[in-house]
mmCIF file of C-alpha atoms in Angstrom:
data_model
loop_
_atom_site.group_PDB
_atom_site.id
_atom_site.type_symbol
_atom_site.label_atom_id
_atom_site.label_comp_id
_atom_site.label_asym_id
_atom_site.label_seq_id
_atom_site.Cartn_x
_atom_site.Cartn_y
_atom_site.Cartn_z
ATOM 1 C CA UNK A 16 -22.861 -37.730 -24.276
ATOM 2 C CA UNK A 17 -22.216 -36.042 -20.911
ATOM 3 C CA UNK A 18 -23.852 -33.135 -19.807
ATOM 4 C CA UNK A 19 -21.451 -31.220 -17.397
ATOM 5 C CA UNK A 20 -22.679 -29.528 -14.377
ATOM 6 C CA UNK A 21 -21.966 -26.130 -15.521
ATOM 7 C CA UNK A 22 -24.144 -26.284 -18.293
ATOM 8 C CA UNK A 23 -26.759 -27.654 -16.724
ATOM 9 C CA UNK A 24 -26.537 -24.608 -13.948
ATOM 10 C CA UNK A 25 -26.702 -22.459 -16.525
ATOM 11 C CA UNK A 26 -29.705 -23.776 -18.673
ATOM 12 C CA UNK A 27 -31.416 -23.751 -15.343
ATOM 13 C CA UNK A 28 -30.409 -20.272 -14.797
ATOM 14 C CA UNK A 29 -31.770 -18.744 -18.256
ATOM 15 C CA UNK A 30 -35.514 -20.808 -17.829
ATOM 16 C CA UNK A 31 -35.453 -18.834 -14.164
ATOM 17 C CA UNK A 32 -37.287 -15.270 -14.715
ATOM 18 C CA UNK A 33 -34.824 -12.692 -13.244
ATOM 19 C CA UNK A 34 -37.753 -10.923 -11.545
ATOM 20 C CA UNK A 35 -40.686 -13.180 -10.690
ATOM 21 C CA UNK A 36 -43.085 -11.826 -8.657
ATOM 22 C CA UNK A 37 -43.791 -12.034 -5.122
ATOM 23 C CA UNK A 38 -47.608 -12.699 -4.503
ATOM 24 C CA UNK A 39 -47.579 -12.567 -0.800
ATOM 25 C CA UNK A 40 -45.389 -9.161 -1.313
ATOM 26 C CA UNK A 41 -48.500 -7.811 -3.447
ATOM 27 C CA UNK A 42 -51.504 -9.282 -1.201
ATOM 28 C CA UNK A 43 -49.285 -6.766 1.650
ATOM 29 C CA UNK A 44 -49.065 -3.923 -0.833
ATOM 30 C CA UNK A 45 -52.773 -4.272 -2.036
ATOM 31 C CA UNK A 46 -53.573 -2.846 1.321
ATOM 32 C CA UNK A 47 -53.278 0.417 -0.123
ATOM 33 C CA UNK A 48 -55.073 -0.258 -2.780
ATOM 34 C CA UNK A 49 -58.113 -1.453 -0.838
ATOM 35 C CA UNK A 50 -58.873 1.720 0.838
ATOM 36 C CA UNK A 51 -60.671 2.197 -2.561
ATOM 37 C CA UNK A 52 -60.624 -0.698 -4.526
ATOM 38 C CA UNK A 53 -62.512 -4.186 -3.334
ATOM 39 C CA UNK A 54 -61.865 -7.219 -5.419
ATOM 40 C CA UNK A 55 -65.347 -9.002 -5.856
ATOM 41 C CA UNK A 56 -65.697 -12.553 -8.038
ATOM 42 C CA UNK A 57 -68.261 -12.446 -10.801
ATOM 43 C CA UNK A 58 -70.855 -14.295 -8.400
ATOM 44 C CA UNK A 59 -70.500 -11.747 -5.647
ATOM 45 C CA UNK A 60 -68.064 -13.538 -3.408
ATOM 46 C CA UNK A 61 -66.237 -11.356 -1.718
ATOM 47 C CA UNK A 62 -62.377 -11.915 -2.296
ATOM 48 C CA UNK A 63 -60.558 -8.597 -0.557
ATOM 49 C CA UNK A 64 -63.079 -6.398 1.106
ATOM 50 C CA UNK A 65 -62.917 -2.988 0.362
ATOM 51 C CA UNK A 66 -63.168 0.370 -0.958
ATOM 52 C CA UNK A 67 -66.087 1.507 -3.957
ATOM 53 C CA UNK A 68 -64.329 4.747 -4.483
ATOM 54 C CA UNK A 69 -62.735 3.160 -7.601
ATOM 55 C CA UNK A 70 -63.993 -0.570 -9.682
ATOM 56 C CA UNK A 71 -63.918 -3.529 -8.451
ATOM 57 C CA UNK A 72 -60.527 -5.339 -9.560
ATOM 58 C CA UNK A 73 -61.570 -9.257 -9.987
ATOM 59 C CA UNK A 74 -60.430 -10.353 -13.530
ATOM 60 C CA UNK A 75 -58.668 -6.693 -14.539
ATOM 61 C CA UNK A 76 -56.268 -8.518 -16.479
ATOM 62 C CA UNK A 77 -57.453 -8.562 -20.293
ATOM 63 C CA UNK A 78 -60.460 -6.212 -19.418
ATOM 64 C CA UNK A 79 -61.084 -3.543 -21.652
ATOM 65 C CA UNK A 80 -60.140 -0.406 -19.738
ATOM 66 C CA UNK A 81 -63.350 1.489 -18.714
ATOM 67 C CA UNK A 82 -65.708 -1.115 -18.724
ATOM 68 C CA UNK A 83 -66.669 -2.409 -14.997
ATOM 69 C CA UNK A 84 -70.361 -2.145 -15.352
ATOM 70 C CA UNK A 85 -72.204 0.554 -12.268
ATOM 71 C CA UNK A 86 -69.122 2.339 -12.630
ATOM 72 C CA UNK A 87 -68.879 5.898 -13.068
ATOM 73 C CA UNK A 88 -65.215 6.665 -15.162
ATOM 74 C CA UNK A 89 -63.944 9.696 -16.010
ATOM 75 C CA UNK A 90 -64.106 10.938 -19.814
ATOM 76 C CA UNK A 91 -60.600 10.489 -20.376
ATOM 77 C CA UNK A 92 -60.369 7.014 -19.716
ATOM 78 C CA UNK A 93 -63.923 5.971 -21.108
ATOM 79 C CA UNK A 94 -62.005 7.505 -24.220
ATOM 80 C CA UNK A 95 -59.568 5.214 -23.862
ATOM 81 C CA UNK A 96 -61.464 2.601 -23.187
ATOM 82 C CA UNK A 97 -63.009 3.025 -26.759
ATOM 83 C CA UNK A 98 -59.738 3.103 -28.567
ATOM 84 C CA UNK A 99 -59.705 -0.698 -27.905
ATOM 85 C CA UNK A 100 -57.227 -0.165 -24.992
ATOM 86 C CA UNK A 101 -56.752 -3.494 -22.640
ATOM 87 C CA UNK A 102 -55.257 -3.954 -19.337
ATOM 88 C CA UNK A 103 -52.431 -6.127 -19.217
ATOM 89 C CA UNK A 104 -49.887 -6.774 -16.568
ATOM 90 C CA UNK A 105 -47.612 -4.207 -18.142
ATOM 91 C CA UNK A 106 -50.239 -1.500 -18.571
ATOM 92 C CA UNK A 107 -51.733 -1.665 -15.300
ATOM 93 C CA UNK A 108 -48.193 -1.637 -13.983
ATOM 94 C CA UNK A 109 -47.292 1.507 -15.780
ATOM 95 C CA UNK A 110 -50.610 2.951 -14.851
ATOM 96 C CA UNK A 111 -50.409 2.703 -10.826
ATOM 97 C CA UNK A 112 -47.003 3.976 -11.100
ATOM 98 C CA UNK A 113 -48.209 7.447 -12.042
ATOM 99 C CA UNK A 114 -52.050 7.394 -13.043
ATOM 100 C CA UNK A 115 -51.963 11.119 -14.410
ATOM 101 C CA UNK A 116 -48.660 10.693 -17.043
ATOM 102 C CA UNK A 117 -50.414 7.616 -18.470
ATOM 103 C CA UNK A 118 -53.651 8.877 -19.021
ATOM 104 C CA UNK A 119 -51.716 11.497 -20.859
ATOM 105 C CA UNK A 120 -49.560 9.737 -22.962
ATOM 106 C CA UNK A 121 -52.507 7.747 -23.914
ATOM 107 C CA UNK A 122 -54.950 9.939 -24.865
ATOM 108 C CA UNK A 123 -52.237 13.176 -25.967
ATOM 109 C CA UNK A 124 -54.360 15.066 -23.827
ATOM 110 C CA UNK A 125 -51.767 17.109 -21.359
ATOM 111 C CA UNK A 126 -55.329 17.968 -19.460
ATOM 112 C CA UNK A 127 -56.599 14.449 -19.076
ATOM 113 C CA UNK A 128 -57.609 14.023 -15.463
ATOM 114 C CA UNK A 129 -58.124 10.291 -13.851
ATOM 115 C CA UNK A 130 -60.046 9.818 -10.115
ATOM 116 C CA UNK A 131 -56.770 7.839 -9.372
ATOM 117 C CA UNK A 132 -54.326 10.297 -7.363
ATOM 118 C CA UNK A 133 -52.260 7.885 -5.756
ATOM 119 C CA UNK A 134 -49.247 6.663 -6.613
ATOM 120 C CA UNK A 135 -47.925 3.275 -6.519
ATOM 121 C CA UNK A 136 -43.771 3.526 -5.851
ATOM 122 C CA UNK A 137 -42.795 0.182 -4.943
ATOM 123 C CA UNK A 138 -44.120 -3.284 -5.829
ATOM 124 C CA UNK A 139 -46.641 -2.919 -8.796
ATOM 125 C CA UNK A 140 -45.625 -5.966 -10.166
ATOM 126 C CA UNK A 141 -46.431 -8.104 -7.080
ATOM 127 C CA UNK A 142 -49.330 -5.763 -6.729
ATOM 128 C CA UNK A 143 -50.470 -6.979 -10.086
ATOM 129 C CA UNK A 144 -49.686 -10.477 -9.790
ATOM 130 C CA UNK A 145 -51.840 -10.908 -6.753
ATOM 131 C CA UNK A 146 -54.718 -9.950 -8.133
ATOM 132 C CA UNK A 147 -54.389 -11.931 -11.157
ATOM 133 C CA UNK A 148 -53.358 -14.807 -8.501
ATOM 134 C CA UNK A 149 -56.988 -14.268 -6.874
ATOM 135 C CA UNK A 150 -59.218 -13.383 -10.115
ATOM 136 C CA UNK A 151 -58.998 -17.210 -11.073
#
């Protein structure tokens, strides 16, 4: 039997994820993020100097949201945190792409405040992807 080209093409083509994401993109966009945010292995090494304003981001992936022991959360998302909430890659992505309507839809609170003002427009998925890339 004779595979022709075409079909090969195009079963390489559907195993290719349309929108993979660019690591080096994120560790460029993370400089944003590390005006508050320092990403700090579990022995202490430090990985991305930075800010303490908000929690240290090693190994945010599959954490439970709200729980990066020392630090001080708002109520809202400790609340959230309780429900059982995790971070995953499309959570997170959804959260630095407007902190404030999140924290709302999550908690039906239309007052629920978060520390996190800034926005993230562009490249949250790269964003995300390097810090799983450098939590391992």
């Amino acid at each position: 039997m004779q595979i022709s080209f075409r079909a090969t093409l195009a079963a390489i083509a559907l195993a290719t994820p349309v929108a993979a994401q660019d690591i080096e993109a994120g560790s460029a966009a993370f400089g944003k993020c590390k005006a508050c945010h320092a990403i700090t292995a579990t022995d202490g090494t430090s990985i991305v100097r930075g800010g303490k304003v908000g929690p240290n981001l090693y190994g945010i992936v599959g954490r439970p949201v709200a729980s990066q022991n020392g630090f001080r959360y708002r109520e809202a998302l400790k609340d959230v945190g309780a429900s059982g909430q995790v971070w995953s890659a499309p959570e997170l992505i959804a959260y630095i792409t407007d902190p404030s309507a999140w924290l709302k839809q999550k908690t039906g609170d239309a007052n629920a405040r978060t520390g996190m003002t800034i926005r993230q427009s562009d490249h949250q998925a790269d964003i995300i992807a390097y810090i799983e890339s450098v939590s391992k």
